[in-house]
Amino acid sequence: MFPDAGPDDPTVTAMRARELGRKSVVVGDRVNLVGDTSGTPGALARIVRIAERRSVLRRTAEDDATTAEGRLERVVVANADQLVIVSALADPPPRTGFIDRCLVAAYDAGIEPLLCLTKADLAGPEAVLGYYTELELPYVLIRPDSDLAALRALLAGRVSVMVGHSGVGKSTLVNRLVPEADRAVGTVSAIGRGRHTSTSAVALRLPPQPDGDGDPGWIIDTPGVRSFGLAHVSAESLLHGFPDLVEATVDCPANCQHTADEADCALDAWVAGGKADPRRLASYRRLLASRSGEGDPREPERNPGDPLAGS
Ligand SMILES: Nc1nc2c(ncn2[C@@H]2O[C@H](COP(=O)(O)OP(=O)(O)OP(=O)(O)O)[C@@H](O)[C@H]2O)c(=O)[nH]1
Ligand SMILES: [Mg+2]
């Protein structure tokens, strides 16, 4: 792969050469190949080198770095420029806790976020967008019959990776963007029983647009995730996923941990003064608590009164 390969270049099948050792190749990696790179049926090339990665999107199975699961770090994709956070407006319902986690991961990876709200035919976006008012977060609304021109313009010239819960419509959208992709699409009821329709990440070249000049970009479809663990992100870096809160912390006492039991944390006054949404501070503090292993933020009873807050 990737952007420098032309649309007419053959698709090459390659395996990882033994000399790479334990280094794994992930979707989005740029690699050097040797052997038969003709792309003819049966031809097999070898991957002998992985180029330095421009960006690395990671997630962990859990938030708590003291557990085995928390230390299990997965590289989701390499060299992406944009993280398309896909959330359905209904069926399954949107979870701002999950979106907040993705924003932290995007910041940590040096990737720009784009909020993609699907199933706009089933519910309105007001509640979700209201939560992000202070953020200037770019977003697109998708319904089955919607024109995808705005989304295509945001994808042009870049490598974008889609993440989201199972059943939010990632593969449906990829199939609309790249008709020959033929990604399997599932029913939400089956997904609810723990089935994920897509089981591996796949990068697809977006088709050239009639009026567009230049590179239409690449889109990477990924399997649905249940949660987006952030054990690999330091407590300090977590805050950067909350640009609406970060400014307030210059008034915090030295070594303030910004937790709810910090008596002089400036974030409380910031929110009380209407400078940011209290739900965003609650979400940030849930992430802080979850990292230190205090309870499970995904338990709905921890978010009474805020149906959007789950992750
Ligand atoms: N009403 C409505 N349904 C949609 C829309 N987009 C997708 N769906 C339906 O949602 C279901 C799940 O879609 P998928 O594209 O398989 O979801 P996914 O995000 O790829 O799921 P995983 O591969 O399991 O992660 C399918 O039944 C789609 O037809 C939409 O905009 N509106
Ligand atoms: Mg899918």
PDB file of N, CA and C in Angstrom, residues 141-149 176:
ATOM      1  N   LEU A 141     -23.744  14.082   8.761  1.00  0.00           N
ATOM      2  CA  LEU A 141     -24.948  13.294   9.070  1.00  0.00           C
ATOM      3  C   LEU A 141     -25.218  12.365   7.900  1.00  0.00           C
ATOM      4  N   ILE A 142     -25.492  11.100   8.204  1.00  0.00           N
ATOM      5  CA  ILE A 142     -25.718  10.118   7.144  1.00  0.00           C
ATOM      6  C   ILE A 142     -27.097   9.479   7.315  1.00  0.00           C
ATOM      7  N   ARG A 143     -27.849   9.465   6.231  1.00  0.00           N
ATOM      8  CA  ARG A 143     -29.086   8.687   6.176  1.00  0.00           C
ATOM      9  C   ARG A 143     -29.014   7.851   4.903  1.00  0.00           C
ATOM     10  N   PRO A 144     -29.863   6.824   4.804  1.00  0.00           N
ATOM     11  CA  PRO A 144     -29.697   5.915   3.666  1.00  0.00           C
ATOM     12  C   PRO A 144     -29.713   6.609   2.306  1.00  0.00           C
ATOM     13  N   ASP A 145     -30.497   7.706   2.194  1.00  0.00           N
ATOM     14  CA  ASP A 145     -30.613   8.359   0.888  1.00  0.00           C
ATOM     15  C   ASP A 145     -29.761   9.616   0.792  1.00  0.00           C
ATOM     16  N   SER A 146     -28.880   9.852   1.791  1.00  0.00           N
ATOM     17  CA  SER A 146     -28.187  11.144   1.784  1.00  0.00           C
ATOM     18  C   SER A 146     -27.086  11.178   0.734  1.00  0.00           C
ATOM     19  N   ASP A 147     -26.859  12.387   0.268  1.00  0.00           N
ATOM     20  CA  ASP A 147     -25.805  12.652  -0.688  1.00  0.00           C
ATOM     21  C   ASP A 147     -24.478  12.599   0.089  1.00  0.00           C
ATOM     22  N   LEU A 148     -23.494  11.901  -0.430  1.00  0.00           N
ATOM     23  CA  LEU A 148     -22.255  11.732   0.324  1.00  0.00           C
ATOM     24  C   LEU A 148     -21.166  12.722  -0.088  1.00  0.00           C
ATOM     25  N   ALA A 149     -21.568  13.773  -0.845  1.00  0.00           N
ATOM     26  CA  ALA A 149     -20.553  14.693  -1.378  1.00  0.00           C
ATOM     27  C   ALA A 149     -19.732  15.355  -0.262  1.00  0.00           C
ATOM     28  N   ARG A 176     -21.372   2.132   0.199  1.00  0.00           N
ATOM     29  CA  ARG A 176     -21.902   3.250  -0.591  1.00  0.00           C
ATOM     30  C   ARG A 176     -20.761   4.080  -1.186  1.00  0.00           C
TER      31      ARG A 176
END
